PDB file of C-alpha atoms in Angstrom:
ATOM      1  CA  GLN A   1       0.000   0.000   0.000  1.00  0.00           C
ATOM      2  CA  VAL A   2       1.341   3.424  -0.978  1.00  0.00           C
ATOM      3  CA  GLN A   3      -0.187   6.741  -0.027  1.00  0.00           C
ATOM      4  CA  LEU A   4       0.661   9.766  -2.134  1.00  0.00           C
ATOM      5  CA  VAL A   5       0.292  13.437  -1.249  1.00  0.00           C
ATOM      6  CA  GLU A   6       0.915  16.187  -3.818  1.00  0.00           C
ATOM      7  CA  SER A   7       1.855  19.756  -3.036  1.00  0.00           C
ATOM      8  CA  GLY A   8       3.193  22.827  -4.785  1.00  0.00           C
ATOM      9  CA  GLY A   9       0.305  23.797  -7.032  1.00  0.00           C
ATOM     10  CA  GLY A  10      -0.935  27.351  -7.338  1.00  0.00           C
ATOM     11  CA  LEU A  11      -1.549  30.319  -9.586  1.00  0.00           C
ATOM     12  CA  VAL A  12       1.243  31.478 -11.881  1.00  0.00           C
ATOM     13  CA  GLN A  13       1.535  33.763 -14.871  1.00  0.00           C
ATOM     14  CA  ALA A  14       2.291  32.408 -18.311  1.00  0.00           C
ATOM     15  CA  GLY A  15       6.026  31.880 -18.716  1.00  0.00           C
ATOM     16  CA  GLY A  16       6.484  31.210 -15.030  1.00  0.00           C
ATOM     17  CA  SER A  17       7.528  28.089 -13.160  1.00  0.00           C
ATOM     18  CA  LEU A  18       6.215  25.792 -10.466  1.00  0.00           C
ATOM     19  CA  ARG A  19       7.601  22.717  -8.754  1.00  0.00           C
ATOM     20  CA  LEU A  20       5.223  20.005  -7.688  1.00  0.00           C
ATOM     21  CA  SER A  21       6.137  17.449  -5.047  1.00  0.00           C
ATOM     22  CA  CYS A  22       4.658  14.037  -4.375  1.00  0.00           C
ATOM     23  CA  ALA A  23       5.428  12.554  -0.971  1.00  0.00           C
ATOM     24  CA  ALA A  24       4.940   8.816  -0.597  1.00  0.00           C
ATOM     25  CA  SER A  25       4.404   6.774   2.522  1.00  0.00           C
ATOM     26  CA  GLY A  26       5.987   3.416   3.181  1.00  0.00           C
ATOM     27  CA  ARG A  27       9.457   1.992   2.831  1.00  0.00           C
ATOM     28  CA  THR A  28       9.089   0.577  -0.675  1.00  0.00           C
ATOM     29  CA  PHE A  29       9.080   3.814  -2.668  1.00  0.00           C
ATOM     30  CA  ASN A  30      11.975   2.681  -4.834  1.00  0.00           C
ATOM     31  CA  MET A  31       9.942  -0.315  -6.009  1.00  0.00           C
ATOM     32  CA  TYR A  32       7.473   1.924  -7.840  1.00  0.00           C
ATOM     33  CA  VAL A  33       7.511   3.811 -11.093  1.00  0.00           C
ATOM     34  CA  MET A  34       6.203   7.310 -10.457  1.00  0.00           C
ATOM     35  CA  GLY A  35       4.048   9.207 -12.899  1.00  0.00           C
ATOM     36  CA  TRP A  36       2.387  12.581 -13.212  1.00  0.00           C
ATOM     37  CA  PHE A  37      -0.949  13.057 -14.946  1.00  0.00           C
ATOM     38  CA  ARG A  38      -3.207  16.049 -15.344  1.00  0.00           C
ATOM     39  CA  GLN A  39      -6.861  16.616 -15.999  1.00  0.00           C
ATOM     40  CA  ALA A  40      -8.575  19.805 -17.059  1.00  0.00           C
ATOM     41  CA  PRO A  41     -12.346  20.264 -16.724  1.00  0.00           C
ATOM     42  CA  GLY A  42     -14.203  18.422 -19.438  1.00  0.00           C
ATOM     43  CA  LYS A  43     -11.065  16.688 -20.704  1.00  0.00           C
ATOM     44  CA  GLU A  44      -9.599  13.231 -20.324  1.00  0.00           C
ATOM     45  CA  ARG A  45      -6.761  12.520 -17.932  1.00  0.00           C
ATOM     46  CA  GLU A  46      -3.492  13.183 -19.754  1.00  0.00           C
ATOM     47  CA  PHE A  47      -0.086  11.626 -19.249  1.00  0.00           C
ATOM     48  CA  VAL A  48       2.525  14.205 -18.304  1.00  0.00           C
ATOM     49  CA  ALA A  49       5.647  12.294 -17.289  1.00  0.00           C
ATOM     50  CA  SER A  50       6.970   9.165 -15.636  1.00  0.00           C
ATOM     51  CA  ILE A  51      10.246   8.120 -14.078  1.00  0.00           C
ATOM     52  CA  SER A  52      11.733   4.691 -13.564  1.00  0.00           C
ATOM     53  CA  ARG A  53      12.293   3.188 -10.147  1.00  0.00           C
ATOM     54  CA  SER A  54      15.946   4.112 -10.113  1.00  0.00           C
ATOM     55  CA  GLY A  55      15.369   7.516 -11.642  1.00  0.00           C
ATOM     56  CA  VAL A  56      17.602   6.794 -14.615  1.00  0.00           C
ATOM     57  CA  SER A  57      14.845   6.893 -17.247  1.00  0.00           C
ATOM     58  CA  GLN A  58      12.228   9.586 -17.774  1.00  0.00           C
ATOM     59  CA  TYR A  59       9.364   9.805 -20.242  1.00  0.00           C
ATOM     60  CA  TYR A  60       7.259  12.791 -21.211  1.00  0.00           C
ATOM     61  CA  GLY A  61       4.048  13.601 -22.964  1.00  0.00           C
ATOM     62  CA  ASP A  62       4.507  15.505 -26.198  1.00  0.00           C
ATOM     63  CA  SER A  63       2.845  18.647 -24.883  1.00  0.00           C
ATOM     64  CA  VAL A  64       5.380  19.098 -22.059  1.00  0.00           C
ATOM     65  CA  LYS A  65       8.641  17.880 -23.592  1.00  0.00           C
ATOM     66  CA  GLY A  66      11.424  20.396 -23.144  1.00  0.00           C
ATOM     67  CA  ARG A  67       9.491  22.368 -20.506  1.00  0.00           C
ATOM     68  CA  PHE A  68       8.819  19.903 -17.675  1.00  0.00           C
ATOM     69  CA  THR A  69      11.285  17.707 -15.796  1.00  0.00           C
ATOM     70  CA  ILE A  70      10.401  14.763 -13.601  1.00  0.00           C
ATOM     71  CA  SER A  71      12.760  13.595 -10.881  1.00  0.00           C
ATOM     72  CA  ARG A  72      12.737  11.589  -7.684  1.00  0.00           C
ATOM     73  CA  ASP A  73      14.663  11.296  -4.455  1.00  0.00           C
ATOM     74  CA  ASN A  74      14.379   7.753  -3.144  1.00  0.00           C
ATOM     75  CA  THR A  75      16.009   8.745   0.152  1.00  0.00           C
ATOM     76  CA  LYS A  76      13.130  11.159   0.766  1.00  0.00           C
ATOM     77  CA  ASN A  77      10.333   9.042  -0.752  1.00  0.00           C
ATOM     78  CA  THR A  78       9.447  11.993  -2.965  1.00  0.00           C
ATOM     79  CA  ALA A  79       8.897  12.604  -6.657  1.00  0.00           C
ATOM     80  CA  TYR A  80       8.990  16.027  -8.271  1.00  0.00           C
ATOM     81  CA  LEU A  81       7.713  17.758 -11.366  1.00  0.00           C
ATOM     82  CA  GLN A  82       9.538  20.928 -12.318  1.00  0.00           C
ATOM     83  CA  MET A  83       7.371  22.934 -14.695  1.00  0.00           C
ATOM     84  CA  ASN A  84       8.941  25.786 -16.657  1.00  0.00           C
ATOM     85  CA  SER A  85       7.638  28.063 -19.406  1.00  0.00           C
ATOM     86  CA  LEU A  86       4.106  27.419 -18.262  1.00  0.00           C
ATOM     87  CA  LYS A  87       1.248  28.095 -20.644  1.00  0.00           C
ATOM     88  CA  PRO A  88      -2.457  28.704 -19.988  1.00  0.00           C
ATOM     89  CA  GLU A  89      -3.172  25.301 -21.548  1.00  0.00           C
ATOM     90  CA  ASP A  90      -1.181  23.693 -18.721  1.00  0.00           C
ATOM     91  CA  THR A  91      -3.995  24.660 -16.355  1.00  0.00           C
ATOM     92  CA  ALA A  92      -5.318  21.464 -14.760  1.00  0.00           C
ATOM     93  CA  ALA A  93      -5.428  19.355 -11.655  1.00  0.00           C
ATOM     94  CA  TYR A  94      -2.142  17.471 -11.436  1.00  0.00           C
ATOM     95  CA  TYR A  95      -1.990  13.998  -9.959  1.00  0.00           C
ATOM     96  CA  CYS A  96       0.940  11.816  -9.036  1.00  0.00           C
ATOM     97  CA  ALA A  97       0.603   8.072  -9.326  1.00  0.00           C
ATOM     98  CA  ALA A  98       2.606   4.936  -8.655  1.00  0.00           C
ATOM     99  CA  LYS A  99       2.868   1.577 -10.363  1.00  0.00           C
ATOM    100  CA  PRO A 100       5.203  -1.387  -9.994  1.00  0.00           C
ATOM    101  CA  TYR A 101       7.747  -2.594 -12.535  1.00  0.00           C
ATOM    102  CA  HIS A 102       7.980  -0.604 -15.768  1.00  0.00           C
ATOM    103  CA  SER A 103       7.162   2.927 -16.814  1.00  0.00           C
ATOM    104  CA  GLY A 104       3.980   3.569 -18.738  1.00  0.00           C
ATOM    105  CA  SER A 105       1.727   6.334 -19.947  1.00  0.00           C
ATOM    106  CA  TYR A 106      -1.672   4.674 -19.525  1.00  0.00           C
ATOM    107  CA  TYR A 107      -3.364   5.961 -16.413  1.00  0.00           C
ATOM    108  CA  ALA A 108      -5.268   2.725 -15.774  1.00  0.00           C
ATOM    109  CA  ASP A 109      -1.964   0.876 -15.233  1.00  0.00           C
ATOM    110  CA  TYR A 110      -1.216   2.958 -12.135  1.00  0.00           C
ATOM    111  CA  ASP A 111      -2.326   1.461  -8.849  1.00  0.00           C
ATOM    112  CA  TYR A 112      -2.005   4.370  -6.433  1.00  0.00           C
ATOM    113  CA  TRP A 113      -3.033   7.998  -6.790  1.00  0.00           C
ATOM    114  CA  GLY A 114      -2.736  11.211  -4.864  1.00  0.00           C
ATOM    115  CA  GLN A 115      -5.599  13.619  -4.299  1.00  0.00           C
ATOM    116  CA  GLY A 116      -4.328  16.118  -6.852  1.00  0.00           C
ATOM    117  CA  THR A 117      -3.060  19.666  -6.749  1.00  0.00           C
ATOM    118  CA  GLN A 118      -4.429  22.512  -8.870  1.00  0.00           C
ATOM    119  CA  VAL A 119      -2.211  24.434 -11.254  1.00  0.00           C
ATOM    120  CA  THR A 120      -3.648  27.559 -12.846  1.00  0.00           C
ATOM    121  CA  VAL A 121      -1.695  29.520 -15.446  1.00  0.00           C
ATOM    122  CA  SER A 122      -2.973  32.985 -16.259  1.00  0.00           C
ATOM    123  CA  SER A 123      -2.359  34.661 -19.611  1.00  0.00           C
TER     124      SER A 123
END
């Protein structure tokens, strides 16, 4: 069982930056792939990024490549999403999620989810 708690969301102007954190409970954090997803009102949940258990490999959705960076600190049981050059279309609720074994971009493959944190980018 893994419990995830996101933080770091807020209101930012276009072009600005935010750093989201996802704190995980338990002592098996390094056994899980960590992912970030987002969902805007009326839209489907969208894959943002994922990171392998060791942190060596990262994967990104096309809409955030080159602007967002996912990372993790297994000593702190925490995953991060650094978001730069934010755009109004990045406005959404952001969720972190965990799954065992291999990275993936399909939300249904993730077993554990946080409650979400809102990111709003003003133009």
